[in-house]
Tab-separated table of C-alpha atoms in Angstrom:
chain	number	residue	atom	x	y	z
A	1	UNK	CA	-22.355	-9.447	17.198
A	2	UNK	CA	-22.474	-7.850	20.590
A	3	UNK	CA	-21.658	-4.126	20.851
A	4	UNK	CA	-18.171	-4.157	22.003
A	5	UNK	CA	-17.210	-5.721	18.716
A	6	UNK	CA	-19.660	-3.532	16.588
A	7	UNK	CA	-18.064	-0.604	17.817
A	8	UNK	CA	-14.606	-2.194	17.115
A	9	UNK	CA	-15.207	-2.796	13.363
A	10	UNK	CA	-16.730	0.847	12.935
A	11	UNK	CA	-13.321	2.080	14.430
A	12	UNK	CA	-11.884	-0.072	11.348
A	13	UNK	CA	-14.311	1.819	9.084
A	14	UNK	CA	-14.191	4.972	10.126
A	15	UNK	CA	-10.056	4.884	10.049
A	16	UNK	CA	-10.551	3.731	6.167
A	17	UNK	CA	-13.106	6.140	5.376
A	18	UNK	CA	-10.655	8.977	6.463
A	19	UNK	CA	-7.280	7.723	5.670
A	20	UNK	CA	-8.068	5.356	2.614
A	21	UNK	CA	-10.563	6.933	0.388
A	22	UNK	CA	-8.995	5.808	-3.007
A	23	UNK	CA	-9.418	2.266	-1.359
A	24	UNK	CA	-12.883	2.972	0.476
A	25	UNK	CA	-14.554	3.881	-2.419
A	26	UNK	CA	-13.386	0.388	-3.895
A	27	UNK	CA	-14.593	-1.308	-0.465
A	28	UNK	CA	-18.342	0.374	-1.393
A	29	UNK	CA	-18.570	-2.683	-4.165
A	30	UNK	CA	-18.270	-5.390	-1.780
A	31	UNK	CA	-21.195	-7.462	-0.019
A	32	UNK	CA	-21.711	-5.838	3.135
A	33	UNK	CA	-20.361	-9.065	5.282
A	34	UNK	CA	-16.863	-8.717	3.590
A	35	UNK	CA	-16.487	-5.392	3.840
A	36	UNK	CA	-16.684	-4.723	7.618
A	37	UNK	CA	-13.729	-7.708	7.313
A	38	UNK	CA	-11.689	-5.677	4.991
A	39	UNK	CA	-11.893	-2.569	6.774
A	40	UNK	CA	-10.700	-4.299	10.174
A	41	UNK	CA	-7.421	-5.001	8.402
A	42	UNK	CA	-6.776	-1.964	6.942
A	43	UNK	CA	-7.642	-0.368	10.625
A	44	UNK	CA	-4.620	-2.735	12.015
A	45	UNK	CA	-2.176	-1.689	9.467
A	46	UNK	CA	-3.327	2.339	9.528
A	47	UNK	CA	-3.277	2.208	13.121
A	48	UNK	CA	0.232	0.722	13.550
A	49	UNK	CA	1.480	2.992	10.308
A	50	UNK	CA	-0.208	6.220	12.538
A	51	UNK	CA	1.600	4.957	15.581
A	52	UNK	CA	4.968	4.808	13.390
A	53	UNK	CA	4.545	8.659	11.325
A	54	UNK	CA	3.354	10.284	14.498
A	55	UNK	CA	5.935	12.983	14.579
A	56	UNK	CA	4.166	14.650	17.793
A	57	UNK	CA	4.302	11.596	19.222
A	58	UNK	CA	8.050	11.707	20.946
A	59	UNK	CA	11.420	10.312	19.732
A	60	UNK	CA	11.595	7.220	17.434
A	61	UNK	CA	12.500	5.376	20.910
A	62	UNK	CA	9.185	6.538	22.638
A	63	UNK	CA	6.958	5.348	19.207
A	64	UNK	CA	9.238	2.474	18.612
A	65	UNK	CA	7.977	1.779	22.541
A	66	UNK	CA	4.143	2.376	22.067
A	67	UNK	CA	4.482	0.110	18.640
A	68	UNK	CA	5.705	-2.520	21.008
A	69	UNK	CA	3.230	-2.305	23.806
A	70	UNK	CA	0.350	-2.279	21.168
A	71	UNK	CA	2.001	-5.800	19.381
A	72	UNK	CA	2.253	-7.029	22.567
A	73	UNK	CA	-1.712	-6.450	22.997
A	74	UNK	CA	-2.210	-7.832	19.516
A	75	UNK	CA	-0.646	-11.112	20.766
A	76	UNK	CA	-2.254	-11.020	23.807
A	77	UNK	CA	-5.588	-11.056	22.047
A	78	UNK	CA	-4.204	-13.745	19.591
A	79	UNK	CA	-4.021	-16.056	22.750
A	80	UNK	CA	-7.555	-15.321	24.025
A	81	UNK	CA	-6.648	-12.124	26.270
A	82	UNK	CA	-9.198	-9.359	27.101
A	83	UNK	CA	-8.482	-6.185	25.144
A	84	UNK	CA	-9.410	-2.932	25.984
A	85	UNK	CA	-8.146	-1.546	22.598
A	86	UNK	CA	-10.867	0.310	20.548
A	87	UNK	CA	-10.326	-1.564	17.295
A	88	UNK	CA	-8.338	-4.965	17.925
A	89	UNK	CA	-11.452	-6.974	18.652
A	90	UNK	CA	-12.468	-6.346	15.092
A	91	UNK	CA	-9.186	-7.562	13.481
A	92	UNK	CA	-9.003	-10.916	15.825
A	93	UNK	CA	-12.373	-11.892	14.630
A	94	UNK	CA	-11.536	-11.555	11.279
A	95	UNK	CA	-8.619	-13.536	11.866
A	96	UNK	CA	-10.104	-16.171	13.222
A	97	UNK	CA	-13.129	-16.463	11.034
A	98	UNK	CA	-11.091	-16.482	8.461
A	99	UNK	CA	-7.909	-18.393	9.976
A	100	UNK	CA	-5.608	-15.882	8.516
A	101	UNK	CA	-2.034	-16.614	8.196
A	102	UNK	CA	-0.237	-15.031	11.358
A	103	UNK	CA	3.120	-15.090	9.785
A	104	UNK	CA	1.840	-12.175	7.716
A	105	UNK	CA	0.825	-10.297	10.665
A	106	UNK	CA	4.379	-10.331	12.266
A	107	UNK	CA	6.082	-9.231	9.155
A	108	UNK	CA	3.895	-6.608	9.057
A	109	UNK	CA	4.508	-5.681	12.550
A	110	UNK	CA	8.430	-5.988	11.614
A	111	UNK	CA	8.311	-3.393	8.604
A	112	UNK	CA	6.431	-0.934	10.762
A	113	UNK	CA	9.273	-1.449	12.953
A	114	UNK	CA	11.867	-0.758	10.501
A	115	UNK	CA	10.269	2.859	9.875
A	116	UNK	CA	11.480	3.884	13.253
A	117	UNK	CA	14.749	3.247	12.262
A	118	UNK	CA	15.853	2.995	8.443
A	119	UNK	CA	15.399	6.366	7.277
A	120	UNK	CA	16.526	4.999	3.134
A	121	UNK	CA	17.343	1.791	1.196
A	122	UNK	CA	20.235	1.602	-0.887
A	123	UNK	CA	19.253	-0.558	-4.016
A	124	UNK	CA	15.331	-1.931	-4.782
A	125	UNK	CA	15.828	-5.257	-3.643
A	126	UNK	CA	16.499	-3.484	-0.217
A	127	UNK	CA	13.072	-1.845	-0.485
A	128	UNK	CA	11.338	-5.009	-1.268
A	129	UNK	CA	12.731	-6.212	1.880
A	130	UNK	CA	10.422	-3.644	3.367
A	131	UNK	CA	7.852	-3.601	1.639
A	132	UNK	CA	7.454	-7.942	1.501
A	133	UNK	CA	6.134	-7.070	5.279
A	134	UNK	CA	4.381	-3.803	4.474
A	135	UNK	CA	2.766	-4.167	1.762
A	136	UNK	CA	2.729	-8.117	-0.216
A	137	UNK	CA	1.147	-9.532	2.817
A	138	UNK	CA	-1.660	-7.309	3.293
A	139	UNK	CA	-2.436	-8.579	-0.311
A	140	UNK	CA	-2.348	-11.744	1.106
A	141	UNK	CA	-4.253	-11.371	4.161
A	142	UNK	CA	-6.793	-10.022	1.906
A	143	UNK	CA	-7.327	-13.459	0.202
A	144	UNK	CA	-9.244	-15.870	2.576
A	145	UNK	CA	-11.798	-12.409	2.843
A	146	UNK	CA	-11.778	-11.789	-0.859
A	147	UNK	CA	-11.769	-15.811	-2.074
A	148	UNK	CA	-10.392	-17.489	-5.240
A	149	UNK	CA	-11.063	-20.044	-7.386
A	150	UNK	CA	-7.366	-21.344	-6.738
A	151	UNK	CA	-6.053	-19.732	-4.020
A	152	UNK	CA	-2.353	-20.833	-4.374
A	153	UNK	CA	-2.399	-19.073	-8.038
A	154	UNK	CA	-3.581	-16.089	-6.846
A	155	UNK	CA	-1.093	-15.457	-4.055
A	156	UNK	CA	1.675	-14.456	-5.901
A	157	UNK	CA	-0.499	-11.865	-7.853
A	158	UNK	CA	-1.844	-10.767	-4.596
A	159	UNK	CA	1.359	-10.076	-3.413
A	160	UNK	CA	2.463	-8.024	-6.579
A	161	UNK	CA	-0.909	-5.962	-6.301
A	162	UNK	CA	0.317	-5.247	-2.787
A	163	UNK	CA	3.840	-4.141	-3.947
A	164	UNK	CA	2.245	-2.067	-7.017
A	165	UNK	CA	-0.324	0.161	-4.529
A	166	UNK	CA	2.865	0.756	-2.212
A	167	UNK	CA	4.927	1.720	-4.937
A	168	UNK	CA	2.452	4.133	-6.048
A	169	UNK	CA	1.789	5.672	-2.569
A	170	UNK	CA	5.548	6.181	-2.693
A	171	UNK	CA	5.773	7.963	-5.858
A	172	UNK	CA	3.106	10.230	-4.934
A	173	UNK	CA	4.337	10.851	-1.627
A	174	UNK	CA	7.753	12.093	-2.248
A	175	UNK	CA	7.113	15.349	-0.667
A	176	UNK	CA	5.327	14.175	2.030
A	177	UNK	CA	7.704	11.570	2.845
A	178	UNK	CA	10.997	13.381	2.706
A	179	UNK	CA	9.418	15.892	5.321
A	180	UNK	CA	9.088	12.930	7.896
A	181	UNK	CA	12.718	12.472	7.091
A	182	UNK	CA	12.661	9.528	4.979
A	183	UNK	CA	13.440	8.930	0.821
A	184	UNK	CA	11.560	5.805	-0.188
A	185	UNK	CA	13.149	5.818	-3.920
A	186	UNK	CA	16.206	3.674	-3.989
A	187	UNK	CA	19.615	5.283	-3.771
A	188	UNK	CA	20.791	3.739	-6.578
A	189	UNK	CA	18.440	4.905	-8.339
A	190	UNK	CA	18.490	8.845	-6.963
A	191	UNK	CA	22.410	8.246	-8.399
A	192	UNK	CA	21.483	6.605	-11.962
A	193	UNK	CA	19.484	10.129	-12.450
A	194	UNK	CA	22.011	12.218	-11.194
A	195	UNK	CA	19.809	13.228	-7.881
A	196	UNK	CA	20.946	13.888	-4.555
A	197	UNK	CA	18.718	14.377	-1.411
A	198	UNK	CA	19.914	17.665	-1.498
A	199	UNK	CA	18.200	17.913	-4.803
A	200	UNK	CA	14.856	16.462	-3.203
A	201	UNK	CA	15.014	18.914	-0.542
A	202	UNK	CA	15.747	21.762	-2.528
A	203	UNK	CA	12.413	20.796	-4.584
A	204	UNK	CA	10.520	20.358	-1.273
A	205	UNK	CA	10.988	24.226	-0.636
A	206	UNK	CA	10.669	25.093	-4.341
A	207	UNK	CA	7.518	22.861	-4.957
A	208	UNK	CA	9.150	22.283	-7.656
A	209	UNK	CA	10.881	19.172	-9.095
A	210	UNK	CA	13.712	19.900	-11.749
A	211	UNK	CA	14.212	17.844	-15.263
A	212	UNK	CA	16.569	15.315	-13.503
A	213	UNK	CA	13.855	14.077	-10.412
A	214	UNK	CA	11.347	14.243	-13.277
A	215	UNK	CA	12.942	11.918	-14.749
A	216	UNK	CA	13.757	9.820	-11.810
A	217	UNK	CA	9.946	9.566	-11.285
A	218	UNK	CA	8.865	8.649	-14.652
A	219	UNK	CA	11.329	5.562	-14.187
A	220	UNK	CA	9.641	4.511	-11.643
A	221	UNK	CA	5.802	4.793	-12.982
A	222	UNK	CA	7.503	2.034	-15.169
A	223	UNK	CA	8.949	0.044	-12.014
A	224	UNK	CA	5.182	0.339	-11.057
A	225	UNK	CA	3.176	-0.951	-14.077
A	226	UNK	CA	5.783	-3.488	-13.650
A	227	UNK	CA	3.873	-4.763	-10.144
A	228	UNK	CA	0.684	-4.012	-11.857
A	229	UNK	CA	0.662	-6.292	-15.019
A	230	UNK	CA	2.029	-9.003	-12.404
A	231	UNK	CA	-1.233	-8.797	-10.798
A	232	UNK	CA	-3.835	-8.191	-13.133
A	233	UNK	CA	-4.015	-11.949	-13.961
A	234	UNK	CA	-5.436	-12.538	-10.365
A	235	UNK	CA	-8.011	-10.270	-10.280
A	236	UNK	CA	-10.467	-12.908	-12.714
A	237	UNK	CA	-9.400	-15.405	-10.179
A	238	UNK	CA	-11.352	-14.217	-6.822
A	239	UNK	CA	-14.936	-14.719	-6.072
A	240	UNK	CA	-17.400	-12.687	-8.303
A	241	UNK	CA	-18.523	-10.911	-5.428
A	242	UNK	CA	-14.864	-9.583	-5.057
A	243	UNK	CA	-13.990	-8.718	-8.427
A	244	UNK	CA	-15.214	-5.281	-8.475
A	245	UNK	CA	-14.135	-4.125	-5.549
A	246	UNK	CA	-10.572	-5.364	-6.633
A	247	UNK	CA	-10.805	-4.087	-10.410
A	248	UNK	CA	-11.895	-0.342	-9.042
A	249	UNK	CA	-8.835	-0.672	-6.451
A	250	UNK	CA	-6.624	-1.331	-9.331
A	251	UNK	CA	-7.660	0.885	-11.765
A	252	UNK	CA	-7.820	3.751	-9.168
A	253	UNK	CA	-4.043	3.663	-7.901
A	254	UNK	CA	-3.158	3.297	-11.122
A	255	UNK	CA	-4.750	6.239	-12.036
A	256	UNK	CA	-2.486	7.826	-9.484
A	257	UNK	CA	0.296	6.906	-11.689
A	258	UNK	CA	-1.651	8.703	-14.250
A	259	UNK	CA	-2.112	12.007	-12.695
A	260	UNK	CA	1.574	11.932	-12.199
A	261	UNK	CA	2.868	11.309	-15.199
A	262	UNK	CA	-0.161	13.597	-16.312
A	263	UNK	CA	2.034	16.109	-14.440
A	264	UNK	CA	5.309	15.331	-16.281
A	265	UNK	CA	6.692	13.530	-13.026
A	266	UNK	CA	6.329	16.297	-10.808
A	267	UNK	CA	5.451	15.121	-7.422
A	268	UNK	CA	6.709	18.248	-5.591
A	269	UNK	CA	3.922	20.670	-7.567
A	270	UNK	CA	0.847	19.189	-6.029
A	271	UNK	CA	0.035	15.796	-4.430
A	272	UNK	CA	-1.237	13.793	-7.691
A	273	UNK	CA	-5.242	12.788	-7.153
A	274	UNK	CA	-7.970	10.835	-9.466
A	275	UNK	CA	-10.884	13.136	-9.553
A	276	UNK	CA	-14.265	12.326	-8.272
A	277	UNK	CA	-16.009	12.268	-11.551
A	278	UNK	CA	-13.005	9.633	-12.891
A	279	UNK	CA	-13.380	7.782	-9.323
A	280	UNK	CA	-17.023	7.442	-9.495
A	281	UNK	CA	-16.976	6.319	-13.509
A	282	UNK	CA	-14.394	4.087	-12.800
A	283	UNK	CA	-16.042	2.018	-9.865
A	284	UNK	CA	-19.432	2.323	-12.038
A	285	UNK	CA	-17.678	0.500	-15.244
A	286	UNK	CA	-16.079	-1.959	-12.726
A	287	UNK	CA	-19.469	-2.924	-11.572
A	288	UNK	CA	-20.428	-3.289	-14.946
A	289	UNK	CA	-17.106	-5.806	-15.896
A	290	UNK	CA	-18.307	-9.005	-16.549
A	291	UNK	CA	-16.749	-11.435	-13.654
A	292	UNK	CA	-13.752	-13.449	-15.143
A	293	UNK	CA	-13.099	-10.931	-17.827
A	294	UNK	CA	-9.445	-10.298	-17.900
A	295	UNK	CA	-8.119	-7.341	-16.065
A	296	UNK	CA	-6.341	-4.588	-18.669
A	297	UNK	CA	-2.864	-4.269	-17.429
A	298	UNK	CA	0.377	-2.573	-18.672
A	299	UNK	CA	2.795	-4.599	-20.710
A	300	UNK	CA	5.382	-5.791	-18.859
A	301	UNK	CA	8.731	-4.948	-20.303
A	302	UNK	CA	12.142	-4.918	-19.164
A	303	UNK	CA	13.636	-1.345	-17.802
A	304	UNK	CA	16.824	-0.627	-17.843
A	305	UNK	CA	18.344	-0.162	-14.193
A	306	UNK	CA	21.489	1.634	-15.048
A	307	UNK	CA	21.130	4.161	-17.649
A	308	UNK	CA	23.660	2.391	-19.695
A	309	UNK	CA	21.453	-0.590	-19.906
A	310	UNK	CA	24.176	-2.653	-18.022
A	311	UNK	CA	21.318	-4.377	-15.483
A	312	UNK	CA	18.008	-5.300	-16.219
A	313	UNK	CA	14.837	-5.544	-14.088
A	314	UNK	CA	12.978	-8.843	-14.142
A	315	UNK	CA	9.378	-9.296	-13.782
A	316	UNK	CA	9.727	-9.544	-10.068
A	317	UNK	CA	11.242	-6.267	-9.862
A	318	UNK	CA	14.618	-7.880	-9.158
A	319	UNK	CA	18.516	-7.023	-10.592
A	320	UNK	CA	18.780	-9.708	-13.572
């Protein structure tokens, strides 16, 4: 590997070790030839998600500009153009030694887009529309690096793990969020509970959230677990080599979920964390799993979307 790309990859790592340490620490159980893969793609999608919440960076127009000109170097690269960029080299190698689908790299590159412009999403099948590009196909860009017994099978729970870790960023980052200017949770939702954004923002300055958001929040923990018992089955699937890397992942955004309902649902208070202690004897027992053993999951159950029980969620997190 000559030293341009070298230093391209450590870019990769270096953006996960500071930005993704939930994730990182899961990264630690891989062989040390996957790894430097996996960081590479979660450099590409940090990097573009940096470009996108840079609120020093100028206007929406400016960023929406500099996302642009940085695709258009992506592509360039795709097509066997010189790049200059500091981390690119790293993600078009892993794309080509593993002959990742590019489709998923363009959706990506769409949702990021969307950011610049859609400040909320009216109902959940809206958000899905999002996050298909944001976050199911990083779970399946992940595959070809991670590997499985039957690939086809394990897409679909790759894609729900994907949805499940967004979800739970979201949920945990109310706060942080709605200071960028932007309310992840559905509106239909906010309105089932009997929450306004005025009501979000009011908690933002309390640090606070009242009965009614608490409540909002605990309904979607369940909206979560949802994603996550559609995944677990495809954990046993991928390569043993991959299996605890992907059972500590799991288990440590769902312990997100944890801390916040551990917190009665009160993401304004404090930003919810796993501690270090639980984060190290989590990735220890996951080491310990025996590969193939099935993955512990949350029973999936129906949830009421309307608080009258009127519509249902399926199991792919879709009006029934």
């Amino acid at each position: 590997m000559d030293a341009s790309l070298a230093a391209a990859y450590e870019r990769c790592r270096e953006l996960h070790r500071f930005h993704g340490r939930t994730y990182y620490l899961a990264t630690r159980l891989l062989p040390g030839w996957k790894r430097r893969h996996v960081h590479a793609l979660y450099g590409f999608t940090r990097y573009a998600d940096e470009i996108v919440d840079r609120c020093e960076g100028g206007t929406p127009q400016e960023r929406a500009a500099e996302l642009a000109a940085w695709s258009a170097e992506f592509l360039r690269g795709l097509r066997g153009g010189h790049t200059d960029d500091p981390l690119l080299p790293a993600v078009l190698h892993t794309i080509q030694v593993f002959d990742i689908d590019l489709e998923d790299f363009r959706k990506f590159l769409d949702s990021m887009a969307m950011d610049l412009t859609v400040t909320q999403y009216e109902t959940y099948d809206d958000l899905l529309g999002y996050m298909e590009g944001s976050a199911a196909v990083i779970g399946t860009m992940m595959l070809p690096i991670l590997e499985s017994s039957d690939r086809a099978a394990a897409r679909e729970p790759a894609r729900q793990l994907g949805l499940a870790f967004q979800l739970t960023n979201f949920i945990r980052d109310v706060a942080e969020d709605l200071e960028r200017g932007r309310v992840y949770l559905p509106q239909r939702d906010l309105a089932e509970f009997g929450v306004t954004r005025a009501d979000l923002e009011a908690a933002l300055t309390a640090r606070r959230s009242s009965d009614k958001i608490k409540s909002l929040i605990r309904y979607q923990l369940s909206r979560a677990r949802h994603h996550y018992a559609l995944a677990a089955p495809g954990i046993p699937m991928l390569a043993p080599t991959s299996q605890s890397c992907m059972r500590a992942a799991y288990r440590l955004y769902g312990g997100i979920l944890d801390e916040v309902e551990a917190q009665d649902g009160d993401v304004f208070a404090r930003r919810a964390t796993v501690p270090k202690w639980k984060r190290l004897a989590v990735a220890l027992s996951c080491v310990l799993a025996r590969p193939g053993a099935p993955m512990p999951a949350p029973a999936p159950a129906e949830i009421p979307l309307q608080r009258d029980g009127a519509a249902l969620l399926d199991l792919r997190g879709t009006a029934a």
